[in-house]
Amino acid sequence: MRKSVTVFLSLLTILALGTAVLADPPRGVPHRYAPNSLDGRLAQIDRVEGDRTLAAWAYRNGAEYDIAISRVDENGRWTEPVFIGLDDGRDQTQPALALDADGNAYLAYADQAEQRVLVAVLRADRDEWSFSLAVTAPGAEAQSPALRVVGNRLVVAFRTGEELQMIDLPLTQTNDQPSLLTIVDGPE
């Protein structure tokens, strides 16, 4: 009798600990990201002042790769990812992320079929990513994008063959040039 009570209490303790873990998962990695699988490397960015954390990776989806993007919600949990290129028969890989001072998020990634780099934007006041803007020509052999916000500009760096190249995109409207936010989201 005493042994069965001990076993019962042990099982209850294990169940309670398991439920606590399921109720509040660690911030470690987003849902659906499998680091030891065919998924690509995790690109993650944190913004302390706005408490905004995003992660993106090349998600193996059957016979193709799509970009998966997740964020940490107000409860400190990873959201279910949204996908760019879902089931389009193309491989989108090598994501890079950046945040500006206003909380707008920028994503660059490589389209393997057209060998070019594209950029999408998640404005701080919206819940959906913009359509993707190609910043290199098809067939440019562009890959390995990197992003950096410098002042009021987004610098997109990437590799073409053996060369490194950069494109400088304005984030604010000037007299002669629209901003990246206007281009990808349309006029405000």
mmCIF file of C-alpha atoms in Angstrom:
data_model
loop_
_atom_site.group_PDB
_atom_site.id
_atom_site.type_symbol
_atom_site.label_atom_id
_atom_site.label_comp_id
_atom_site.label_asym_id
_atom_site.label_seq_id
_atom_site.Cartn_x
_atom_site.Cartn_y
_atom_site.Cartn_z
ATOM 1 C CA MET A 1 0.000 0.000 0.000
ATOM 2 C CA ARG A 2 2.746 2.403 0.995
ATOM 3 C CA LYS A 3 4.677 1.642 -2.212
ATOM 4 C CA SER A 4 1.629 2.320 -4.424
ATOM 5 C CA VAL A 5 1.030 5.664 -2.658
ATOM 6 C CA THR A 6 4.666 6.621 -3.278
ATOM 7 C CA VAL A 7 4.401 5.626 -6.945
ATOM 8 C CA PHE A 8 1.106 7.546 -7.257
ATOM 9 C CA LEU A 9 2.609 10.698 -5.694
ATOM 10 C CA SER A 10 5.686 10.396 -7.918
ATOM 11 C CA LEU A 11 3.490 10.165 -11.003
ATOM 12 C CA LEU A 12 1.476 13.202 -9.893
ATOM 13 C CA THR A 13 4.694 15.182 -9.381
ATOM 14 C CA ILE A 14 5.981 14.207 -12.825
ATOM 15 C CA LEU A 15 2.624 15.077 -14.396
ATOM 16 C CA ALA A 16 2.544 18.449 -12.630
ATOM 17 C CA LEU A 17 6.074 19.274 -13.761
ATOM 18 C CA GLY A 18 5.270 18.184 -17.320
ATOM 19 C CA THR A 19 2.136 20.339 -17.380
ATOM 20 C CA ALA A 20 4.090 23.344 -16.106
ATOM 21 C CA VAL A 21 6.621 22.890 -18.892
ATOM 22 C CA LEU A 22 3.876 22.624 -21.508
ATOM 23 C CA ALA A 23 2.017 25.646 -20.127
ATOM 24 C CA ASP A 24 5.032 27.931 -20.292
ATOM 25 C CA PRO A 25 7.520 26.690 -22.888
ATOM 26 C CA PRO A 26 11.030 28.112 -22.857
ATOM 27 C CA ARG A 27 11.874 30.955 -25.209
ATOM 28 C CA GLY A 28 14.673 28.793 -26.641
ATOM 29 C CA VAL A 29 13.575 28.064 -30.214
ATOM 30 C CA PRO A 30 10.341 28.741 -32.119
ATOM 31 C CA HIS A 31 7.661 26.172 -32.859
ATOM 32 C CA ARG A 32 8.419 23.992 -35.888
ATOM 33 C CA TYR A 33 12.126 24.847 -35.875
ATOM 34 C CA ALA A 34 14.156 21.660 -35.791
ATOM 35 C CA PRO A 35 17.853 22.497 -35.352
ATOM 36 C CA ASN A 36 19.091 18.977 -36.083
ATOM 37 C CA SER A 37 16.984 18.444 -39.195
ATOM 38 C CA LEU A 38 16.984 19.750 -42.744
ATOM 39 C CA ASP A 39 15.825 23.223 -41.601
ATOM 40 C CA GLY A 40 18.239 26.087 -42.269
ATOM 41 C CA ARG A 41 20.061 28.056 -39.596
ATOM 42 C CA LEU A 42 18.029 30.242 -37.267
ATOM 43 C CA ALA A 43 18.286 34.012 -37.744
ATOM 44 C CA GLN A 44 17.083 35.803 -34.615
ATOM 45 C CA ILE A 45 16.946 39.444 -33.600
ATOM 46 C CA ASP A 46 15.985 41.068 -30.299
ATOM 47 C CA ARG A 47 15.009 44.663 -29.641
ATOM 48 C CA VAL A 48 15.270 45.440 -25.967
ATOM 49 C CA GLU A 49 13.455 48.780 -25.880
ATOM 50 C CA GLY A 50 10.344 47.496 -27.643
ATOM 51 C CA ASP A 51 10.679 43.978 -26.254
ATOM 52 C CA ARG A 52 10.398 42.581 -29.767
ATOM 53 C CA THR A 53 12.008 39.273 -30.711
ATOM 54 C CA LEU A 54 11.783 37.694 -34.159
ATOM 55 C CA ALA A 55 13.259 34.558 -35.640
ATOM 56 C CA ALA A 56 13.352 33.322 -39.241
ATOM 57 C CA TRP A 57 14.652 30.168 -40.855
ATOM 58 C CA ALA A 58 14.469 28.132 -44.046
ATOM 59 C CA TYR A 59 11.741 25.614 -43.176
ATOM 60 C CA ARG A 60 11.866 22.279 -44.976
ATOM 61 C CA ASN A 61 8.348 21.836 -46.365
ATOM 62 C CA GLY A 62 8.224 18.605 -48.322
ATOM 63 C CA ALA A 63 10.342 19.035 -51.438
ATOM 64 C CA GLU A 64 10.953 22.779 -50.984
ATOM 65 C CA TYR A 65 12.157 25.354 -48.491
ATOM 66 C CA ASP A 66 9.964 28.243 -47.336
ATOM 67 C CA ILE A 67 10.887 31.082 -45.000
ATOM 68 C CA ALA A 68 9.270 30.618 -41.584
ATOM 69 C CA ILE A 69 9.009 33.641 -39.293
ATOM 70 C CA SER A 70 7.975 33.571 -35.650
ATOM 71 C CA ARG A 71 7.884 36.202 -32.937
ATOM 72 C CA VAL A 72 7.700 36.207 -29.168
ATOM 73 C CA ASP A 73 4.215 37.293 -28.052
ATOM 74 C CA GLU A 74 3.268 39.432 -25.044
ATOM 75 C CA ASN A 75 3.291 36.304 -22.824
ATOM 76 C CA GLY A 76 6.884 35.467 -23.745
ATOM 77 C CA ARG A 77 5.961 32.533 -25.965
ATOM 78 C CA TRP A 78 6.884 31.899 -29.579
ATOM 79 C CA THR A 79 3.980 32.323 -31.986
ATOM 80 C CA GLU A 80 3.122 29.788 -34.637
ATOM 81 C CA PRO A 81 5.258 30.769 -37.657
ATOM 82 C CA VAL A 82 3.997 32.558 -40.743
ATOM 83 C CA PHE A 83 5.477 31.514 -44.055
ATOM 84 C CA ILE A 84 6.794 33.307 -47.105
ATOM 85 C CA GLY A 85 6.691 31.242 -50.286
ATOM 86 C CA LEU A 86 4.512 28.508 -48.812
ATOM 87 C CA ASP A 87 3.890 25.733 -51.355
ATOM 88 C CA ASP A 88 5.054 27.809 -54.338
ATOM 89 C CA GLY A 89 7.422 25.111 -55.635
ATOM 90 C CA ARG A 90 10.491 27.323 -55.063
ATOM 91 C CA ASP A 91 13.249 27.357 -52.471
ATOM 92 C CA GLN A 92 13.505 30.466 -50.289
ATOM 93 C CA THR A 93 16.546 30.233 -48.000
ATOM 94 C CA GLN A 94 19.183 32.154 -46.019
ATOM 95 C CA PRO A 95 16.984 34.629 -44.099
ATOM 96 C CA ALA A 96 18.434 37.710 -42.413
ATOM 97 C CA LEU A 97 16.563 40.071 -40.068
ATOM 98 C CA ALA A 98 16.902 43.687 -38.947
ATOM 99 C CA LEU A 99 14.814 46.098 -36.861
ATOM 100 C CA ASP A 100 14.747 49.878 -37.083
ATOM 101 C CA ALA A 101 14.241 52.341 -34.213
ATOM 102 C CA ASP A 102 10.486 52.519 -34.929
ATOM 103 C CA GLY A 103 10.045 48.760 -34.538
ATOM 104 C CA ASN A 104 9.676 47.959 -38.244
ATOM 105 C CA ALA A 105 11.149 44.553 -39.091
ATOM 106 C CA TYR A 106 13.024 43.770 -42.303
ATOM 107 C CA LEU A 107 13.618 40.335 -43.785
ATOM 108 C CA ALA A 108 16.009 39.535 -46.627
ATOM 109 C CA TYR A 109 16.240 36.070 -48.153
ATOM 110 C CA ALA A 110 17.554 34.261 -51.208
ATOM 111 C CA ASP A 111 15.290 32.859 -53.930
ATOM 112 C CA GLN A 112 17.288 29.873 -55.155
ATOM 113 C CA ALA A 113 15.387 29.384 -58.451
ATOM 114 C CA GLU A 114 15.965 32.934 -59.696
ATOM 115 C CA GLN A 115 19.260 33.384 -57.818
ATOM 116 C CA ARG A 116 18.253 36.726 -56.375
ATOM 117 C CA VAL A 117 17.720 38.439 -53.021
ATOM 118 C CA LEU A 118 14.331 39.743 -51.910
ATOM 119 C CA VAL A 119 13.270 41.974 -49.008
ATOM 120 C CA ALA A 120 9.963 42.027 -47.094
ATOM 121 C CA VAL A 121 8.816 44.397 -44.330
ATOM 122 C CA LEU A 122 6.675 43.973 -41.224
ATOM 123 C CA ARG A 123 5.657 47.441 -40.163
ATOM 124 C CA ALA A 124 5.420 48.042 -36.425
ATOM 125 C CA ASP A 125 1.728 48.963 -36.755
ATOM 126 C CA ARG A 126 0.725 45.914 -38.840
ATOM 127 C CA ASP A 127 0.391 42.175 -38.392
ATOM 128 C CA GLU A 128 1.228 40.988 -41.916
ATOM 129 C CA TRP A 129 4.457 41.037 -43.874
ATOM 130 C CA SER A 130 4.538 43.092 -47.069
ATOM 131 C CA PHE A 131 4.963 41.526 -50.461
ATOM 132 C CA SER A 132 8.600 40.775 -51.239
ATOM 133 C CA LEU A 133 10.631 43.263 -53.259
ATOM 134 C CA ALA A 134 13.472 41.889 -55.397
ATOM 135 C CA VAL A 135 16.622 43.932 -54.773
ATOM 136 C CA THR A 136 18.719 42.013 -57.311
ATOM 137 C CA ALA A 137 17.973 40.956 -60.865
ATOM 138 C CA PRO A 138 16.980 37.362 -61.683
ATOM 139 C CA GLY A 139 20.044 35.235 -62.429
ATOM 140 C CA ALA A 140 22.401 37.522 -60.483
ATOM 141 C CA GLU A 141 23.667 34.509 -58.511
ATOM 142 C CA ALA A 142 22.830 36.493 -55.366
ATOM 143 C CA GLN A 143 22.933 34.647 -52.055
ATOM 144 C CA SER A 144 23.823 34.968 -48.357
ATOM 145 C CA PRO A 145 22.010 38.253 -47.637
ATOM 146 C CA ALA A 146 22.762 40.339 -44.548
ATOM 147 C CA LEU A 147 20.868 43.406 -43.277
ATOM 148 C CA ARG A 148 21.777 46.449 -41.230
ATOM 149 C CA VAL A 149 19.806 49.597 -40.446
ATOM 150 C CA VAL A 150 22.145 52.586 -40.611
ATOM 151 C CA GLY A 151 20.451 55.858 -39.744
ATOM 152 C CA ASN A 152 17.454 56.177 -42.067
ATOM 153 C CA ARG A 153 18.680 53.557 -44.556
ATOM 154 C CA LEU A 154 18.543 49.786 -44.875
ATOM 155 C CA VAL A 155 21.777 48.293 -46.164
ATOM 156 C CA VAL A 156 21.360 44.918 -47.869
ATOM 157 C CA ALA A 157 24.621 43.056 -48.410
ATOM 158 C CA PHE A 158 24.877 39.818 -50.376
ATOM 159 C CA ARG A 159 27.295 37.666 -52.300
ATOM 160 C CA THR A 160 27.299 37.215 -56.086
ATOM 161 C CA GLY A 161 29.801 34.572 -57.061
ATOM 162 C CA GLU A 162 33.058 35.670 -55.443
ATOM 163 C CA GLU A 163 32.039 39.322 -54.925
ATOM 164 C CA LEU A 164 30.299 41.094 -52.065
ATOM 165 C CA GLN A 165 27.769 43.737 -53.037
ATOM 166 C CA MET A 166 25.576 46.189 -51.149
ATOM 167 C CA ILE A 167 22.350 48.003 -51.895
ATOM 168 C CA ASP A 168 21.344 51.031 -49.867
ATOM 169 C CA LEU A 169 17.558 51.531 -49.508
ATOM 170 C CA PRO A 170 16.011 54.676 -47.962
ATOM 171 C CA LEU A 171 13.631 54.145 -45.028
ATOM 172 C CA THR A 172 12.272 57.690 -45.072
ATOM 173 C CA GLN A 173 10.773 59.673 -47.918
ATOM 174 C CA THR A 174 13.015 62.193 -49.675
ATOM 175 C CA ASN A 175 12.137 64.608 -52.471
ATOM 176 C CA ASP A 176 13.611 62.465 -55.220
ATOM 177 C CA GLN A 177 13.210 58.954 -53.831
ATOM 178 C CA PRO A 178 10.351 57.062 -52.139
ATOM 179 C CA SER A 179 11.068 55.106 -48.986
ATOM 180 C CA LEU A 180 11.321 51.327 -48.859
ATOM 181 C CA LEU A 181 8.185 51.290 -46.677
ATOM 182 C CA THR A 182 6.253 53.156 -49.370
ATOM 183 C CA ILE A 183 7.507 50.865 -52.134
ATOM 184 C CA VAL A 184 6.611 47.573 -50.446
ATOM 185 C CA ASP A 185 3.371 48.698 -48.796
ATOM 186 C CA GLY A 186 2.109 51.233 -51.299
ATOM 187 C CA PRO A 187 1.305 54.878 -50.501
ATOM 188 C CA GLU A 188 0.355 55.551 -46.873
#
